[in-house]
PDB file of C-alpha atoms in Angstrom:
ATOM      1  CA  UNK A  61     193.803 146.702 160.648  1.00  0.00           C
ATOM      2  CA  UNK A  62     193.370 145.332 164.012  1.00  0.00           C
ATOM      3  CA  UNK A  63     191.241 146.417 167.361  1.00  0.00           C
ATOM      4  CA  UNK A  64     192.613 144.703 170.572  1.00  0.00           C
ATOM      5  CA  UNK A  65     191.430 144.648 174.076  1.00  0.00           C
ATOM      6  CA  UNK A  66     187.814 144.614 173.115  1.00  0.00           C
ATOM      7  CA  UNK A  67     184.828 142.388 173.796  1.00  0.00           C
ATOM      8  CA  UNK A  68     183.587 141.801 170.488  1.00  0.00           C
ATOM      9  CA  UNK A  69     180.274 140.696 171.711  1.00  0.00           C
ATOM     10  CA  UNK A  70     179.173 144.037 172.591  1.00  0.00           C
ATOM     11  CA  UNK A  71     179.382 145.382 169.147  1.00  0.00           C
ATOM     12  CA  UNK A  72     177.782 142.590 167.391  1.00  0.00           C
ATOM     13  CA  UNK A  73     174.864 144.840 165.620  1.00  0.00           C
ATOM     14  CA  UNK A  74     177.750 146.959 164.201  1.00  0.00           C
ATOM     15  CA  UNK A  75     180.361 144.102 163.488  1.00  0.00           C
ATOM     16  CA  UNK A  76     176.559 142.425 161.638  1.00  0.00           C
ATOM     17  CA  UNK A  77     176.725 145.541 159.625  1.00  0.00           C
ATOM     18  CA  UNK A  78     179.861 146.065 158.704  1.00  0.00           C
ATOM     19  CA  UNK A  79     179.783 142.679 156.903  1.00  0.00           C
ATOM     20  CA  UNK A  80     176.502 143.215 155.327  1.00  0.00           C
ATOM     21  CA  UNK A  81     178.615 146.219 153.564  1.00  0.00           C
ATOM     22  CA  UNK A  82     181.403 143.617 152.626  1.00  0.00           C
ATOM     23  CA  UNK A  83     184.078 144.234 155.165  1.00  0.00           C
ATOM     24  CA  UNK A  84     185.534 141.166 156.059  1.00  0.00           C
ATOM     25  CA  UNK A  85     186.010 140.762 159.660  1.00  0.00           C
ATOM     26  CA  UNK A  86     187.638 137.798 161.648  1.00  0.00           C
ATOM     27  CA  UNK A  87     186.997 137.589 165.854  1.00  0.00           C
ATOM     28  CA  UNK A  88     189.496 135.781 167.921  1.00  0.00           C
ATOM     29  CA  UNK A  89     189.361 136.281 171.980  1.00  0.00           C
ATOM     30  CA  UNK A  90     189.576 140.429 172.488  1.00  0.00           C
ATOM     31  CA  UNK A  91     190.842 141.092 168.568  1.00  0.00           C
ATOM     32  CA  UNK A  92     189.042 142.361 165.833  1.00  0.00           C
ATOM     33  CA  UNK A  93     190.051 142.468 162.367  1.00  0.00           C
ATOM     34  CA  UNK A  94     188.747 144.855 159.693  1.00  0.00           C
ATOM     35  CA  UNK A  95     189.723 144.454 156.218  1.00  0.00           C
ATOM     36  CA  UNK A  96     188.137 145.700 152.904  1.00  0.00           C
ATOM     37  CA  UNK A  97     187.970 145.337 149.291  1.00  0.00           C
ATOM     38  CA  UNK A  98     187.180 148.901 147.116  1.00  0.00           C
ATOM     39  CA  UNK A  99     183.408 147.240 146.254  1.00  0.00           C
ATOM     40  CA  UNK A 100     180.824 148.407 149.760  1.00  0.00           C
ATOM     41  CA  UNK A 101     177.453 147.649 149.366  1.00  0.00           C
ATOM     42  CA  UNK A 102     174.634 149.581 150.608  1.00  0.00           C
ATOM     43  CA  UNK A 103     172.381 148.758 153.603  1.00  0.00           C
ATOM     44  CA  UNK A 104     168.889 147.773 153.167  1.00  0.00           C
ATOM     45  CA  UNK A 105     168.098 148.926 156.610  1.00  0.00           C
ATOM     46  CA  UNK A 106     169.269 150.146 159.618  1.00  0.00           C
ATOM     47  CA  UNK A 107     167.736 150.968 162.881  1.00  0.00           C
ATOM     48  CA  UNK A 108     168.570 151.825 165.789  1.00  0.00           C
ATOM     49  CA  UNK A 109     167.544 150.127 169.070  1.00  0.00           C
ATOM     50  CA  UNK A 110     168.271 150.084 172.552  1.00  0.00           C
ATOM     51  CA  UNK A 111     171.391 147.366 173.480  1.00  0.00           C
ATOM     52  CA  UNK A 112     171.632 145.302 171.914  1.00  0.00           C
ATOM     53  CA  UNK A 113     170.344 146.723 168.809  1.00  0.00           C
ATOM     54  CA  UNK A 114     172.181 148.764 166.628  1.00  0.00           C
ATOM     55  CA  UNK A 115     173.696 152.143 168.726  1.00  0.00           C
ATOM     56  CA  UNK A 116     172.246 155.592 167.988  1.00  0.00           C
ATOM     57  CA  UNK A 117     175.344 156.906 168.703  1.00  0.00           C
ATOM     58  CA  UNK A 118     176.898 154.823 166.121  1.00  0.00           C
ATOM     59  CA  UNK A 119     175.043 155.963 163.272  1.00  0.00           C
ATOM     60  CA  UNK A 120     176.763 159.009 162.103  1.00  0.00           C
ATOM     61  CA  UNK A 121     179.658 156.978 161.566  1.00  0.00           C
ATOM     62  CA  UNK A 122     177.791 154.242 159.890  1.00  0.00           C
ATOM     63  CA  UNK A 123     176.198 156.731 158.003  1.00  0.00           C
ATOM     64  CA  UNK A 124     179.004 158.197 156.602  1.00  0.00           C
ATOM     65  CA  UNK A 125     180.208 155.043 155.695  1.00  0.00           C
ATOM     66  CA  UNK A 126     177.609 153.802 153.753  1.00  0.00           C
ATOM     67  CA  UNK A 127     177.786 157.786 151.708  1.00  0.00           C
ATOM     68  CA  UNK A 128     180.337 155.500 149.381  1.00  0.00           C
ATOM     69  CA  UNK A 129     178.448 152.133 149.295  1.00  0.00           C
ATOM     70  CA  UNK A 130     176.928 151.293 146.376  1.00  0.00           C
ATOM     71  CA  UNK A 131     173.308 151.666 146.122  1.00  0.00           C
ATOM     72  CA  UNK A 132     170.703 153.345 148.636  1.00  0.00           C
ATOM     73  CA  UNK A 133     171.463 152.563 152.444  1.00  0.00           C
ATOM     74  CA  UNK A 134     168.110 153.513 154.687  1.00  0.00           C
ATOM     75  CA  UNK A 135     168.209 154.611 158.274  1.00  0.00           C
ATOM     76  CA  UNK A 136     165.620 154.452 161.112  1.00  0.00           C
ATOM     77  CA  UNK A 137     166.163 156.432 163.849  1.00  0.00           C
ATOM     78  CA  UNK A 138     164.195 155.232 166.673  1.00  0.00           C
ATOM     79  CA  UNK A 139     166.323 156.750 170.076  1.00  0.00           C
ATOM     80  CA  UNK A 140     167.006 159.984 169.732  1.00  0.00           C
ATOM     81  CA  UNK A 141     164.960 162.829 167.387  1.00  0.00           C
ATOM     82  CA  UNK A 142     168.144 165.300 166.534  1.00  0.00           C
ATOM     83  CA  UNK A 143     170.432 161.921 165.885  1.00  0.00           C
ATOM     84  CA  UNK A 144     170.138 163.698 162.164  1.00  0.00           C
ATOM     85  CA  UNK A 145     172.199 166.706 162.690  1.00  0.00           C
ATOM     86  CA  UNK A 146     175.498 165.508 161.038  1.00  0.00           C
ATOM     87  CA  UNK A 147     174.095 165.135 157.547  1.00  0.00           C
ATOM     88  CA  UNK A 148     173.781 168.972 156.429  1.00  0.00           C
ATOM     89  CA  UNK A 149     177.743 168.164 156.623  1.00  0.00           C
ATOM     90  CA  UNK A 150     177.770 165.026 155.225  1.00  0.00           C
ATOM     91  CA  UNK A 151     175.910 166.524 152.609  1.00  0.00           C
ATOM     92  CA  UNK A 152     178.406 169.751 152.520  1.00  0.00           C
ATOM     93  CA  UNK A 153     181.221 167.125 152.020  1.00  0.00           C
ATOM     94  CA  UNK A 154     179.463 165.981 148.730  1.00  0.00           C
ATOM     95  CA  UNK A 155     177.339 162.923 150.162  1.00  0.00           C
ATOM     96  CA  UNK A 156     173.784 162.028 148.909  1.00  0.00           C
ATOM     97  CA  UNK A 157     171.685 162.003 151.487  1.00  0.00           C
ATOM     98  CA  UNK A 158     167.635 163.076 151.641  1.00  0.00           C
ATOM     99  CA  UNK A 159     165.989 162.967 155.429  1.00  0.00           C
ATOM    100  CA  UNK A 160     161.736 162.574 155.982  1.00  0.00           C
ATOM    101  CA  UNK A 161     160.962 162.618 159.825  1.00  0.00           C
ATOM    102  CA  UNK A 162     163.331 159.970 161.181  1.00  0.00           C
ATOM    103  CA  UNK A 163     164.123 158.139 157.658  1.00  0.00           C
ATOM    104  CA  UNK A 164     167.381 159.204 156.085  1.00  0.00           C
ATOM    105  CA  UNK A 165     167.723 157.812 152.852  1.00  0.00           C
ATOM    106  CA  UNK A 166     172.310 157.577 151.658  1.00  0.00           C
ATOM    107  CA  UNK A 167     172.452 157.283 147.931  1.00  0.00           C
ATOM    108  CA  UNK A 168     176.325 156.001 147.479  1.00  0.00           C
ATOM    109  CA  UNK A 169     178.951 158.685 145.701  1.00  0.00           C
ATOM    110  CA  UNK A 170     182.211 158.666 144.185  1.00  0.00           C
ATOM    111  CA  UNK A 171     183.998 160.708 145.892  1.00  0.00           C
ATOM    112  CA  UNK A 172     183.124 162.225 149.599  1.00  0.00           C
ATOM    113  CA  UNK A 173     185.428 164.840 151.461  1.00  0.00           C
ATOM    114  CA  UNK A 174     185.806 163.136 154.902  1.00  0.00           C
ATOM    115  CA  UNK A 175     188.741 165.439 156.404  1.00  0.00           C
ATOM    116  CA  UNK A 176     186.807 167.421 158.379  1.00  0.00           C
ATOM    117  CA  UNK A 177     184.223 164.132 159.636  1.00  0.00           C
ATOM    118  CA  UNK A 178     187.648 162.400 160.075  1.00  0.00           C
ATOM    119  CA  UNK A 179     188.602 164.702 162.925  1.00  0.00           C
ATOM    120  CA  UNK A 180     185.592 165.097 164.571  1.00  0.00           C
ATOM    121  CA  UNK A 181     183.877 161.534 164.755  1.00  0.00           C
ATOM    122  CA  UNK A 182     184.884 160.281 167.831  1.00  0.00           C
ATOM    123  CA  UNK A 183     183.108 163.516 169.441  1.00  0.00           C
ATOM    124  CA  UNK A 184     179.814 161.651 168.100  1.00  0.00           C
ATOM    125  CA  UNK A 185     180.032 158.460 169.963  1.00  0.00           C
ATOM    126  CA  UNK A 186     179.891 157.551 173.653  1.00  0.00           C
ATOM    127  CA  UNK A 187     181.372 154.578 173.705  1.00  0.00           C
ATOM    128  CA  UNK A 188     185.619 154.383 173.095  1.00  0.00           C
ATOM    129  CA  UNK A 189     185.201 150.977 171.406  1.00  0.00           C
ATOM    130  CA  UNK A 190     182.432 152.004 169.235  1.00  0.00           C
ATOM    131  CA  UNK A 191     184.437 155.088 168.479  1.00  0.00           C
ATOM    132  CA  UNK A 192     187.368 153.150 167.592  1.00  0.00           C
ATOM    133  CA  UNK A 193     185.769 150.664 165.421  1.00  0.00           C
ATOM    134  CA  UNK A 194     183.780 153.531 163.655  1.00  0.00           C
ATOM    135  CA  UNK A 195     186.408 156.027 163.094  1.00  0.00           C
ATOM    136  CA  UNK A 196     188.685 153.367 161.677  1.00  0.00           C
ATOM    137  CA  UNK A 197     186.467 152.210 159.339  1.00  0.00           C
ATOM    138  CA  UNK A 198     185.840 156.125 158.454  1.00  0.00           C
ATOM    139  CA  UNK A 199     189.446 156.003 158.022  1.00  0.00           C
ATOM    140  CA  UNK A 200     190.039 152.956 156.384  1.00  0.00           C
ATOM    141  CA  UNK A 201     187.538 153.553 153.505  1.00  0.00           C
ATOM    142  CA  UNK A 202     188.651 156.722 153.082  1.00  0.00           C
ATOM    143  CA  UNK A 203     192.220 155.316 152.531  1.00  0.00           C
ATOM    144  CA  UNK A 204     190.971 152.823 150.217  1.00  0.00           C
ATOM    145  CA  UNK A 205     188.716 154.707 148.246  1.00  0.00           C
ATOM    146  CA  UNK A 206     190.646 157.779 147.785  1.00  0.00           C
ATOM    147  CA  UNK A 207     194.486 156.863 148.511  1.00  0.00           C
ATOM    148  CA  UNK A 208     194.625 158.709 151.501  1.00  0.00           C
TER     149      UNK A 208
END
């Protein structure tokens, strides 16, 4: 899939990321493409940071994400001390996920029931590009991992 009219710049941390997990992604002027293979890896770390680390706001998304990665993706949240609401529902919707103080630890699943996180992600993000790049990736490995 495609995202146009962006400045890819200012999602670097997340576009860093999103590779790491083995999304292949190709940049040309304001378009972003986002393809993927079945096979995500886990994240050895992520942490949020002020701009232009990686967004607090954009780690729900990432988070959920990373739920069907294989392996053990760790989180850091180091902006905002309730940023760990949204995973007593990721956890509802059959994810793996164990928090200690501002560590969340995502052990990768099989299967995940995003359709309730697929309608309400965009609420959990400030920024529309962020939001766009995040829910479509919500989107898009839901669709490849469960034939959505």
């Amino acid at each position: 899939t495609t995202l146009t009219n962006l400045r890819a710049e200012h999602i670097m941390t997340i576009i860093s990321h999103l590779e790491a997990i083995g999304c292949k992604i190709k940049i040309d002027n304001q378009t972003v493409r986002i393809q993927s293979d079945k096979s995500l890896r886990s994240l050895s770390a992520i942490r949020t940071l002020p701009y232009p680390g990686f967004p607090t706001d954009a780690q729900p998304q990432m988070m959920a994400l990373t739920t069907m990665c294989e392996g053990t993706s760790v989180f850091a949240e180091n902006i905002f001390d309730g940023r760990f609401r949204h995973v007593g529902g990721l956890i509802r919707m059959g994810a793996d996920i164990r928090v200690e103080g501002s560590i969340a630890l995502v052990n990768g699943v099989k299967k995940v029931n995003f359709g309730v996180f697929k309608r309400i992600a965009i609420a959990w993000v400030s920024s529309p590009t962020i939001a766009g790049v995040l829910t479509y990736l919500v989107a898009l490995a839901t669709k490849s991992y469960f034939g959505a």
